[in-house]
Amino acid sequence: MSPTNAALDWIERGFLPVPIPFREKKPVIEEWQKLRIDKASVPRYFNGQAQNNGVLLGEPYGAADMDLDCPEAIAAAATLAPATGMIFGRASNPASHRFYRADPPMPSRKYLDPTDKSCLVELRCLKADGTVGLQTVVPPSTHKETGEAIRFEPGFDREPANIDADELAPAVGRIAAAALLARHWPKAAGGRHDAFLALAGVLCRGGVTLDDSIEFHFAIYRAMWGAAADRERCAAEVRTTFEKAATGGAMTGFPKLVEAVGDVAAKTATKWLGITPDRKSTRLNSSHANI
């Protein structure tokens, strides 16, 4: 598809296209944030030459991009992200963008690994001050650094899901927490098992349901083992802890989790989950992921 036809297609989908130079990711037109390109004005900005396509975020209808910036976040999102019909990426970084319609449009938020300040996941919609001014490079475009095609995942060239902002925002926090924990999880098999038992204790004490705890654990499993992740083993680990809690048995918790992943990662992840010593968390599994 040519850049011109792609721009027309994005307009048909209800998005506002932004022209970007070929193999770049930033617009060069002054005040591009104010562009409101319609079908009649497409030829003025998309002239048939090699070019990248972007779409304006926040407008119209709350366009929001869940930008998954690390492999652990991409894997965790496969379990924890709300379902949507629009997912894209590139060959070396597939399914790294999930598009939604946030109601209402919401300020962007970024989750960083506190140990090295690298980005795990970012929810991009409005600017931090609540104004329009962000865009995302979308298919069909060419990635700047690798030269790879930015393309839709098979079967996900469809409509983005409409979702309440109050559901989308915490879902991103859960994905970030799972990605952070997976990054800092123990390497030794025995240490991994003990860490999962400790995490189950943290979630159980935090008021998280058994099913939601299993889903969160499995997101970490997927981040660590990919397609080889064993859901039954994961569920059994979590059930063991919940059964002990139901019968008054002893179970490990936050101190053991700190031993396993470090104080900073443990405290940051539980904060993103909304779990504190004096406040129980909300539901962890926001929806049903679809890739």
PDB file of C-alpha atoms in Angstrom:
ATOM      1  CA  MET A   1       0.000   0.000   0.000  1.00  0.00           C
ATOM      2  CA  SER A   2       1.359   3.433  -0.911  1.00  0.00           C
ATOM      3  CA  PRO A   3       1.769   6.122   1.783  1.00  0.00           C
ATOM      4  CA  THR A   4      -1.061   8.067   0.149  1.00  0.00           C
ATOM      5  CA  ASN A   5      -3.471   5.149   0.250  1.00  0.00           C
ATOM      6  CA  ALA A   6      -2.330   4.316   3.762  1.00  0.00           C
ATOM      7  CA  ALA A   7      -3.156   7.836   4.925  1.00  0.00           C
ATOM      8  CA  LEU A   8      -6.618   7.550   3.350  1.00  0.00           C
ATOM      9  CA  ASP A   9      -7.079   4.175   5.035  1.00  0.00           C
ATOM     10  CA  TRP A  10      -6.194   5.589   8.468  1.00  0.00           C
ATOM     11  CA  ILE A  11      -8.698   8.395   7.937  1.00  0.00           C
ATOM     12  CA  GLU A  12     -11.353   5.787   7.094  1.00  0.00           C
ATOM     13  CA  ARG A  13     -10.507   4.060  10.374  1.00  0.00           C
ATOM     14  CA  GLY A  14     -11.159   7.282  12.292  1.00  0.00           C
ATOM     15  CA  PHE A  15      -7.569   8.385  12.891  1.00  0.00           C
ATOM     16  CA  LEU A  16      -5.721  11.578  11.976  1.00  0.00           C
ATOM     17  CA  PRO A  17      -2.606  10.841   9.864  1.00  0.00           C
ATOM     18  CA  VAL A  18       0.704  12.607  10.386  1.00  0.00           C
ATOM     19  CA  PRO A  19       3.307  12.685   7.565  1.00  0.00           C
ATOM     20  CA  ILE A  20       6.779  11.545   8.627  1.00  0.00           C
ATOM     21  CA  PRO A  21       9.939  11.334   6.487  1.00  0.00           C
ATOM     22  CA  PHE A  22      10.881   7.884   5.240  1.00  0.00           C
ATOM     23  CA  ARG A  23      12.632   5.714   7.825  1.00  0.00           C
ATOM     24  CA  GLU A  24      12.187   8.339  10.526  1.00  0.00           C
ATOM     25  CA  LYS A  25       9.947   8.414  13.603  1.00  0.00           C
ATOM     26  CA  LYS A  26       9.483  12.125  14.195  1.00  0.00           C
ATOM     27  CA  PRO A  27       7.497  14.621  12.092  1.00  0.00           C
ATOM     28  CA  VAL A  28       9.388  17.581  10.672  1.00  0.00           C
ATOM     29  CA  ILE A  29       6.439  19.800   9.768  1.00  0.00           C
ATOM     30  CA  GLU A  30       6.137  22.747  12.135  1.00  0.00           C
ATOM     31  CA  GLU A  31       3.166  22.514  14.501  1.00  0.00           C
ATOM     32  CA  TRP A  32       2.333  19.049  13.226  1.00  0.00           C
ATOM     33  CA  GLN A  33       0.310  18.580  16.407  1.00  0.00           C
ATOM     34  CA  LYS A  34      -2.290  20.931  14.953  1.00  0.00           C
ATOM     35  CA  LEU A  35      -2.635  19.049  11.656  1.00  0.00           C
ATOM     36  CA  ARG A  36      -6.112  17.733  10.943  1.00  0.00           C
ATOM     37  CA  ILE A  37      -5.620  16.069   7.562  1.00  0.00           C
ATOM     38  CA  ASP A  38      -8.791  14.978   5.774  1.00  0.00           C
ATOM     39  CA  LYS A  39      -9.228  13.079   2.531  1.00  0.00           C
ATOM     40  CA  ALA A  40      -9.174  16.238   0.447  1.00  0.00           C
ATOM     41  CA  SER A  41      -5.849  17.399   1.897  1.00  0.00           C
ATOM     42  CA  VAL A  42      -4.047  14.042   1.805  1.00  0.00           C
ATOM     43  CA  PRO A  43      -2.291  14.778  -1.572  1.00  0.00           C
ATOM     44  CA  ARG A  44      -0.777  17.909  -0.041  1.00  0.00           C
ATOM     45  CA  TYR A  45       1.071  15.902   2.596  1.00  0.00           C
ATOM     46  CA  PHE A  46       1.396  12.445   0.998  1.00  0.00           C
ATOM     47  CA  ASN A  47       2.642  12.814  -2.575  1.00  0.00           C
ATOM     48  CA  GLY A  48       3.438   9.212  -3.472  1.00  0.00           C
ATOM     49  CA  GLN A  49       7.104   9.354  -2.476  1.00  0.00           C
ATOM     50  CA  ALA A  50       8.616   6.940   0.057  1.00  0.00           C
ATOM     51  CA  GLN A  51       7.337   8.081   3.410  1.00  0.00           C
ATOM     52  CA  ASN A  52       6.412   6.904   6.894  1.00  0.00           C
ATOM     53  CA  ASN A  53       2.936   7.235   8.363  1.00  0.00           C
ATOM     54  CA  GLY A  54       2.034   8.375  11.831  1.00  0.00           C
ATOM     55  CA  VAL A  55      -1.291   8.919  13.585  1.00  0.00           C
ATOM     56  CA  LEU A  56      -2.141  11.550  16.156  1.00  0.00           C
ATOM     57  CA  LEU A  57      -2.842  10.183  19.636  1.00  0.00           C
ATOM     58  CA  GLY A  58      -5.641  11.348  21.897  1.00  0.00           C
ATOM     59  CA  GLU A  59      -7.721  12.635  18.999  1.00  0.00           C
ATOM     60  CA  PRO A  60     -10.127  11.755  17.727  1.00  0.00           C
ATOM     61  CA  TYR A  61     -11.911   9.302  20.008  1.00  0.00           C
ATOM     62  CA  GLY A  62      -9.095   8.716  22.492  1.00  0.00           C
ATOM     63  CA  ALA A  63      -6.533   6.986  20.258  1.00  0.00           C
ATOM     64  CA  ALA A  64      -4.085   5.277  22.661  1.00  0.00           C
ATOM     65  CA  ASP A  65      -0.930   3.251  22.018  1.00  0.00           C
ATOM     66  CA  MET A  66       0.293   0.642  24.511  1.00  0.00           C
ATOM     67  CA  ASP A  67       3.983   0.790  23.569  1.00  0.00           C
ATOM     68  CA  LEU A  68       5.726  -2.328  24.881  1.00  0.00           C
ATOM     69  CA  ASP A  69       9.407  -1.455  25.087  1.00  0.00           C
ATOM     70  CA  CYS A  70      11.010  -4.706  26.251  1.00  0.00           C
ATOM     71  CA  PRO A  71      10.569  -8.424  25.506  1.00  0.00           C
ATOM     72  CA  GLU A  72       9.281  -9.098  29.024  1.00  0.00           C
ATOM     73  CA  ALA A  73       6.488  -6.549  28.615  1.00  0.00           C
ATOM     74  CA  ILE A  74       5.486  -7.957  25.220  1.00  0.00           C
ATOM     75  CA  ALA A  75       5.264 -11.437  26.738  1.00  0.00           C
ATOM     76  CA  ALA A  76       3.347 -10.265  29.811  1.00  0.00           C
ATOM     77  CA  ALA A  77       0.888  -8.323  27.663  1.00  0.00           C
ATOM     78  CA  ALA A  78      -0.056 -11.541  25.889  1.00  0.00           C
ATOM     79  CA  THR A  79      -1.715 -12.574  29.168  1.00  0.00           C
ATOM     80  CA  LEU A  80      -2.605  -9.309  30.905  1.00  0.00           C
ATOM     81  CA  ALA A  81      -3.427  -6.769  28.179  1.00  0.00           C
ATOM     82  CA  PRO A  82      -7.062  -6.001  27.373  1.00  0.00           C
ATOM     83  CA  ALA A  83      -8.099  -7.579  24.082  1.00  0.00           C
ATOM     84  CA  THR A  84      -7.973  -5.386  20.992  1.00  0.00           C
ATOM     85  CA  GLY A  85      -8.266  -5.832  17.243  1.00  0.00           C
ATOM     86  CA  MET A  86      -5.254  -3.685  16.335  1.00  0.00           C
ATOM     87  CA  ILE A  87      -1.745  -4.940  17.116  1.00  0.00           C
ATOM     88  CA  PHE A  88       1.439  -4.243  15.169  1.00  0.00           C
ATOM     89  CA  GLY A  89       5.227  -4.355  15.359  1.00  0.00           C
ATOM     90  CA  ARG A  90       8.131  -5.490  13.203  1.00  0.00           C
ATOM     91  CA  ALA A  91       9.966  -8.768  12.558  1.00  0.00           C
ATOM     92  CA  SER A  92      12.487  -8.390  15.397  1.00  0.00           C
ATOM     93  CA  ASN A  93       9.963  -6.834  17.795  1.00  0.00           C
ATOM     94  CA  PRO A  94       6.513  -8.282  17.012  1.00  0.00           C
ATOM     95  CA  ALA A  95       3.298  -7.270  18.789  1.00  0.00           C
ATOM     96  CA  SER A  96       5.037  -4.336  20.454  1.00  0.00           C
ATOM     97  CA  HIS A  97       2.153  -1.901  19.916  1.00  0.00           C
ATOM     98  CA  ARG A  98      -1.463  -2.450  20.960  1.00  0.00           C
ATOM     99  CA  PHE A  99      -3.948   0.230  19.978  1.00  0.00           C
ATOM    100  CA  TYR A 100      -7.096   1.212  21.908  1.00  0.00           C
ATOM    101  CA  ARG A 101      -9.737   3.919  22.125  1.00  0.00           C
ATOM    102  CA  ALA A 102      -9.501   5.247  25.681  1.00  0.00           C
ATOM    103  CA  ASP A 103     -12.646   6.768  27.173  1.00  0.00           C
ATOM    104  CA  PRO A 104     -11.923   9.444  28.188  1.00  0.00           C
ATOM    105  CA  PRO A 105      -8.587  10.251  26.532  1.00  0.00           C
ATOM    106  CA  MET A 106      -5.949  10.150  29.229  1.00  0.00           C
ATOM    107  CA  PRO A 107      -2.483  11.563  29.950  1.00  0.00           C
ATOM    108  CA  SER A 108       0.373   9.296  28.937  1.00  0.00           C
ATOM    109  CA  ARG A 109       2.330   7.357  31.540  1.00  0.00           C
ATOM    110  CA  LYS A 110       5.694   5.625  31.374  1.00  0.00           C
ATOM    111  CA  TYR A 111       6.980   2.758  33.527  1.00  0.00           C
ATOM    112  CA  LEU A 112      10.755   2.526  34.007  1.00  0.00           C
ATOM    113  CA  ASP A 113      12.888  -0.202  35.529  1.00  0.00           C
ATOM    114  CA  PRO A 114      14.069   1.645  38.660  1.00  0.00           C
ATOM    115  CA  THR A 115      17.451  -0.091  38.608  1.00  0.00           C
ATOM    116  CA  ASP A 116      18.617   1.137  35.210  1.00  0.00           C
ATOM    117  CA  LYS A 117      15.873   3.595  34.141  1.00  0.00           C
ATOM    118  CA  SER A 118      15.127   1.660  30.949  1.00  0.00           C
ATOM    119  CA  CYS A 119      11.540   1.838  29.734  1.00  0.00           C
ATOM    120  CA  LEU A 120       9.377  -1.245  30.207  1.00  0.00           C
ATOM    121  CA  VAL A 121       6.065  -0.050  28.806  1.00  0.00           C
ATOM    122  CA  GLU A 122       4.451   3.264  28.000  1.00  0.00           C
ATOM    123  CA  LEU A 123       0.797   4.122  27.547  1.00  0.00           C
ATOM    124  CA  ARG A 124       0.753   6.959  25.021  1.00  0.00           C
ATOM    125  CA  CYS A 125      -2.347   9.081  24.501  1.00  0.00           C
ATOM    126  CA  LEU A 126      -2.489  12.739  25.566  1.00  0.00           C
ATOM    127  CA  LYS A 127       0.590  14.613  26.767  1.00  0.00           C
ATOM    128  CA  ALA A 128       1.274  14.680  30.493  1.00  0.00           C
ATOM    129  CA  ASP A 129      -0.486  18.037  30.739  1.00  0.00           C
ATOM    130  CA  GLY A 130      -3.630  16.613  29.112  1.00  0.00           C
ATOM    131  CA  THR A 131      -3.166  18.270  25.701  1.00  0.00           C
ATOM    132  CA  VAL A 132      -2.841  16.712  22.242  1.00  0.00           C
ATOM    133  CA  GLY A 133       0.736  16.445  21.039  1.00  0.00           C
ATOM    134  CA  LEU A 134       1.923  12.841  20.613  1.00  0.00           C
ATOM    135  CA  GLN A 135       1.940  10.510  17.615  1.00  0.00           C
ATOM    136  CA  THR A 136       2.946   6.944  16.808  1.00  0.00           C
ATOM    137  CA  VAL A 137       4.515   5.602  13.615  1.00  0.00           C
ATOM    138  CA  VAL A 138       2.081   3.028  12.197  1.00  0.00           C
ATOM    139  CA  PRO A 139       1.911   0.540   9.302  1.00  0.00           C
ATOM    140  CA  PRO A 140       2.934   0.692   6.569  1.00  0.00           C
ATOM    141  CA  SER A 141       6.204   2.374   7.569  1.00  0.00           C
ATOM    142  CA  THR A 142       9.891   1.493   7.851  1.00  0.00           C
ATOM    143  CA  HIS A 143      11.687   1.285  11.195  1.00  0.00           C
ATOM    144  CA  LYS A 144      14.482   3.819  11.479  1.00  0.00           C
ATOM    145  CA  GLU A 145      17.243   1.721  13.040  1.00  0.00           C
ATOM    146  CA  THR A 146      16.640  -1.698  11.477  1.00  0.00           C
ATOM    147  CA  GLY A 147      15.006  -0.905   8.152  1.00  0.00           C
ATOM    148  CA  GLU A 148      12.316  -3.483   8.976  1.00  0.00           C
ATOM    149  CA  ALA A 149       8.733  -3.053   7.861  1.00  0.00           C
ATOM    150  CA  ILE A 150       6.344  -1.898  10.564  1.00  0.00           C
ATOM    151  CA  ARG A 151       3.348  -4.146   9.942  1.00  0.00           C
ATOM    152  CA  PHE A 152       0.207  -5.499  11.532  1.00  0.00           C
ATOM    153  CA  GLU A 153       0.294  -8.854  13.274  1.00  0.00           C
ATOM    154  CA  PRO A 154      -1.645 -11.504  11.297  1.00  0.00           C
ATOM    155  CA  GLY A 155      -5.357 -11.139  11.988  1.00  0.00           C
ATOM    156  CA  PHE A 156      -4.967  -7.877  13.931  1.00  0.00           C
ATOM    157  CA  ASP A 157      -5.450  -5.312  11.191  1.00  0.00           C
ATOM    158  CA  ARG A 158      -8.864  -4.570  12.681  1.00  0.00           C
ATOM    159  CA  GLU A 159     -10.499  -2.008  14.935  1.00  0.00           C
ATOM    160  CA  PRO A 160      -8.900  -0.996  18.242  1.00  0.00           C
ATOM    161  CA  ALA A 161     -10.941  -1.889  21.307  1.00  0.00           C
ATOM    162  CA  ASN A 162     -13.011   0.789  23.020  1.00  0.00           C
ATOM    163  CA  ILE A 163     -12.052   0.697  26.690  1.00  0.00           C
ATOM    164  CA  ASP A 164     -12.624   2.744  29.822  1.00  0.00           C
ATOM    165  CA  ALA A 165      -9.513   4.675  30.820  1.00  0.00           C
ATOM    166  CA  ASP A 166      -9.995   3.358  34.357  1.00  0.00           C
ATOM    167  CA  GLU A 167      -9.515  -0.167  32.999  1.00  0.00           C
ATOM    168  CA  LEU A 168      -6.697   0.523  30.559  1.00  0.00           C
ATOM    169  CA  ALA A 169      -4.434   2.461  32.933  1.00  0.00           C
ATOM    170  CA  PRO A 170      -4.136  -0.193  35.665  1.00  0.00           C
ATOM    171  CA  ALA A 171      -3.730  -2.928  33.031  1.00  0.00           C
ATOM    172  CA  VAL A 172      -0.550  -1.202  31.851  1.00  0.00           C
ATOM    173  CA  GLY A 173       0.669  -1.017  35.451  1.00  0.00           C
ATOM    174  CA  ARG A 174       0.154  -4.761  35.856  1.00  0.00           C
ATOM    175  CA  ILE A 175       2.073  -5.499  32.672  1.00  0.00           C
ATOM    176  CA  ALA A 176       4.900  -3.256  33.863  1.00  0.00           C
ATOM    177  CA  ALA A 177       4.972  -5.020  37.249  1.00  0.00           C
ATOM    178  CA  ALA A 178       5.136  -8.470  35.634  1.00  0.00           C
ATOM    179  CA  ALA A 179       7.879  -7.336  33.240  1.00  0.00           C
ATOM    180  CA  LEU A 180       9.915  -5.805  36.063  1.00  0.00           C
ATOM    181  CA  LEU A 181       9.672  -8.914  38.233  1.00  0.00           C
ATOM    182  CA  ALA A 182      10.568 -11.186  35.299  1.00  0.00           C
ATOM    183  CA  ARG A 183      13.687  -9.121  34.640  1.00  0.00           C
ATOM    184  CA  HIS A 184      14.855  -9.518  38.220  1.00  0.00           C
ATOM    185  CA  TRP A 185      13.697 -13.087  38.858  1.00  0.00           C
ATOM    186  CA  PRO A 186      16.278 -15.536  40.271  1.00  0.00           C
ATOM    187  CA  LYS A 187      18.216 -17.599  37.736  1.00  0.00           C
ATOM    188  CA  ALA A 188      18.468 -20.826  39.746  1.00  0.00           C
ATOM    189  CA  ALA A 189      15.516 -23.219  39.543  1.00  0.00           C
ATOM    190  CA  GLY A 190      15.071 -23.544  43.302  1.00  0.00           C
ATOM    191  CA  GLY A 191      15.244 -19.807  43.793  1.00  0.00           C
ATOM    192  CA  ARG A 192      12.650 -19.298  41.074  1.00  0.00           C
ATOM    193  CA  HIS A 193      10.215 -21.670  42.774  1.00  0.00           C
ATOM    194  CA  ASP A 194      10.654 -20.002  46.159  1.00  0.00           C
ATOM    195  CA  ALA A 195      10.158 -16.591  44.559  1.00  0.00           C
ATOM    196  CA  PHE A 196       6.883 -17.675  42.939  1.00  0.00           C
ATOM    197  CA  LEU A 197       5.620 -18.983  46.291  1.00  0.00           C
ATOM    198  CA  ALA A 198       6.555 -15.676  47.900  1.00  0.00           C
ATOM    199  CA  LEU A 199       4.794 -13.697  45.179  1.00  0.00           C
ATOM    200  CA  ALA A 200       1.683 -15.842  45.612  1.00  0.00           C
ATOM    201  CA  GLY A 201       1.782 -15.005  49.323  1.00  0.00           C
ATOM    202  CA  VAL A 202       2.036 -11.279  48.558  1.00  0.00           C
ATOM    203  CA  LEU A 203      -0.933 -11.436  46.188  1.00  0.00           C
ATOM    204  CA  CYS A 204      -3.008 -13.586  48.543  1.00  0.00           C
ATOM    205  CA  ARG A 205      -2.432 -11.239  51.470  1.00  0.00           C
ATOM    206  CA  GLY A 206      -3.172  -8.311  49.179  1.00  0.00           C
ATOM    207  CA  GLY A 207      -6.680  -9.597  48.500  1.00  0.00           C
ATOM    208  CA  VAL A 208      -6.065 -10.738  44.930  1.00  0.00           C
ATOM    209  CA  THR A 209      -8.242 -13.655  43.842  1.00  0.00           C
ATOM    210  CA  LEU A 210      -6.811 -17.061  43.059  1.00  0.00           C
ATOM    211  CA  ASP A 211      -7.665 -16.807  39.348  1.00  0.00           C
ATOM    212  CA  ASP A 212      -6.154 -13.349  39.014  1.00  0.00           C
ATOM    213  CA  SER A 213      -3.032 -14.438  40.876  1.00  0.00           C
ATOM    214  CA  ILE A 214      -2.604 -17.372  38.493  1.00  0.00           C
ATOM    215  CA  GLU A 215      -2.910 -15.042  35.507  1.00  0.00           C
ATOM    216  CA  PHE A 216      -0.325 -12.648  36.925  1.00  0.00           C
ATOM    217  CA  HIS A 217       2.076 -15.497  37.689  1.00  0.00           C
ATOM    218  CA  PHE A 218       1.574 -16.899  34.210  1.00  0.00           C
ATOM    219  CA  ALA A 219       2.437 -13.520  32.697  1.00  0.00           C
ATOM    220  CA  ILE A 220       5.840 -13.823  34.389  1.00  0.00           C
ATOM    221  CA  TYR A 221       6.110 -17.436  33.220  1.00  0.00           C
ATOM    222  CA  ARG A 222       5.546 -16.299  29.636  1.00  0.00           C
ATOM    223  CA  ALA A 223       8.094 -13.527  30.012  1.00  0.00           C
ATOM    224  CA  MET A 224      10.670 -16.050  31.191  1.00  0.00           C
ATOM    225  CA  TRP A 225       9.881 -19.169  29.145  1.00  0.00           C
ATOM    226  CA  GLY A 226       7.771 -18.024  26.198  1.00  0.00           C
ATOM    227  CA  ALA A 227       5.830 -20.775  24.451  1.00  0.00           C
ATOM    228  CA  ALA A 228       7.331 -23.340  26.846  1.00  0.00           C
ATOM    229  CA  ALA A 229       5.575 -21.748  29.844  1.00  0.00           C
ATOM    230  CA  ASP A 230       3.641 -24.426  31.743  1.00  0.00           C
ATOM    231  CA  ARG A 231       0.256 -23.089  32.854  1.00  0.00           C
ATOM    232  CA  GLU A 232      -0.590 -26.162  34.954  1.00  0.00           C
ATOM    233  CA  ARG A 233       2.666 -25.944  36.893  1.00  0.00           C
ATOM    234  CA  CYS A 234       2.099 -22.226  37.346  1.00  0.00           C
ATOM    235  CA  ALA A 235      -1.436 -22.754  38.657  1.00  0.00           C
ATOM    236  CA  ALA A 236      -0.296 -25.491  41.035  1.00  0.00           C
ATOM    237  CA  GLU A 237       2.333 -23.192  42.560  1.00  0.00           C
ATOM    238  CA  VAL A 238      -0.236 -20.505  43.264  1.00  0.00           C
ATOM    239  CA  ARG A 239      -2.894 -22.916  44.548  1.00  0.00           C
ATOM    240  CA  THR A 240      -0.446 -24.346  47.073  1.00  0.00           C
ATOM    241  CA  THR A 241      -0.108 -20.954  48.716  1.00  0.00           C
ATOM    242  CA  PHE A 242      -3.829 -20.133  48.624  1.00  0.00           C
ATOM    243  CA  GLU A 243      -4.680 -23.520  50.132  1.00  0.00           C
ATOM    244  CA  LYS A 244      -2.269 -22.867  52.998  1.00  0.00           C
ATOM    245  CA  ALA A 245      -3.881 -19.492  53.587  1.00  0.00           C
ATOM    246  CA  ALA A 246      -7.363 -21.044  53.635  1.00  0.00           C
ATOM    247  CA  THR A 247      -6.351 -23.542  56.342  1.00  0.00           C
ATOM    248  CA  GLY A 248      -4.286 -21.140  58.423  1.00  0.00           C
ATOM    249  CA  GLY A 249      -0.994 -22.601  57.286  1.00  0.00           C
ATOM    250  CA  ALA A 250       2.270 -20.665  57.066  1.00  0.00           C
ATOM    251  CA  MET A 251       3.171 -19.049  53.758  1.00  0.00           C
ATOM    252  CA  THR A 252       6.014 -16.840  52.636  1.00  0.00           C
ATOM    253  CA  GLY A 253       5.498 -13.295  51.401  1.00  0.00           C
ATOM    254  CA  PHE A 254       7.110  -9.927  50.871  1.00  0.00           C
ATOM    255  CA  PRO A 255      10.407 -10.492  52.773  1.00  0.00           C
ATOM    256  CA  LYS A 256      11.139 -13.578  50.657  1.00  0.00           C
ATOM    257  CA  LEU A 257      10.186 -11.715  47.495  1.00  0.00           C
ATOM    258  CA  VAL A 258      12.663  -8.983  48.432  1.00  0.00           C
ATOM    259  CA  GLU A 259      15.363 -11.638  48.913  1.00  0.00           C
ATOM    260  CA  ALA A 260      14.585 -13.019  45.459  1.00  0.00           C
ATOM    261  CA  VAL A 261      14.293  -9.910  43.271  1.00  0.00           C
ATOM    262  CA  GLY A 262      15.736  -7.122  45.405  1.00  0.00           C
ATOM    263  CA  ASP A 263      14.157  -4.464  47.562  1.00  0.00           C
ATOM    264  CA  VAL A 264      13.710  -1.841  44.846  1.00  0.00           C
ATOM    265  CA  ALA A 265      12.108  -4.166  42.281  1.00  0.00           C
ATOM    266  CA  ALA A 266       9.806  -5.752  44.874  1.00  0.00           C
ATOM    267  CA  LYS A 267       8.619  -2.418  46.241  1.00  0.00           C
ATOM    268  CA  THR A 268       8.165  -0.901  42.786  1.00  0.00           C
ATOM    269  CA  ALA A 269       6.217  -3.867  41.396  1.00  0.00           C
ATOM    270  CA  THR A 270       3.845  -4.048  44.365  1.00  0.00           C
ATOM    271  CA  LYS A 271       3.303  -0.298  44.154  1.00  0.00           C
ATOM    272  CA  TRP A 272       2.330  -0.627  40.482  1.00  0.00           C
ATOM    273  CA  LEU A 273      -0.059  -3.421  41.465  1.00  0.00           C
ATOM    274  CA  GLY A 274      -1.678  -1.211  44.080  1.00  0.00           C
ATOM    275  CA  ILE A 275      -0.639  -3.488  46.935  1.00  0.00           C
ATOM    276  CA  THR A 276       0.541  -1.802  50.145  1.00  0.00           C
ATOM    277  CA  PRO A 277       0.589  -2.997  53.773  1.00  0.00           C
ATOM    278  CA  ASP A 278      -2.608  -1.111  54.542  1.00  0.00           C
ATOM    279  CA  ARG A 279      -4.449  -1.274  51.209  1.00  0.00           C
ATOM    280  CA  LYS A 280      -5.659  -4.263  49.238  1.00  0.00           C
ATOM    281  CA  SER A 281      -5.280  -4.371  45.485  1.00  0.00           C
ATOM    282  CA  THR A 282      -7.955  -4.294  42.847  1.00  0.00           C
ATOM    283  CA  ARG A 283      -8.578  -6.970  40.240  1.00  0.00           C
ATOM    284  CA  LEU A 284      -5.371  -7.884  38.422  1.00  0.00           C
ATOM    285  CA  ASN A 285      -6.553  -9.512  35.213  1.00  0.00           C
ATOM    286  CA  SER A 286      -8.175  -6.608  33.381  1.00  0.00           C
ATOM    287  CA  SER A 287      -9.414  -8.530  30.357  1.00  0.00           C
ATOM    288  CA  HIS A 288      -8.628 -11.399  28.060  1.00  0.00           C
ATOM    289  CA  ALA A 289      -5.560 -10.973  25.910  1.00  0.00           C
ATOM    290  CA  ASN A 290      -5.754 -12.202  22.361  1.00  0.00           C
ATOM    291  CA  ILE A 291      -2.236 -12.779  21.059  1.00  0.00           C
TER     292      ILE A 291
END
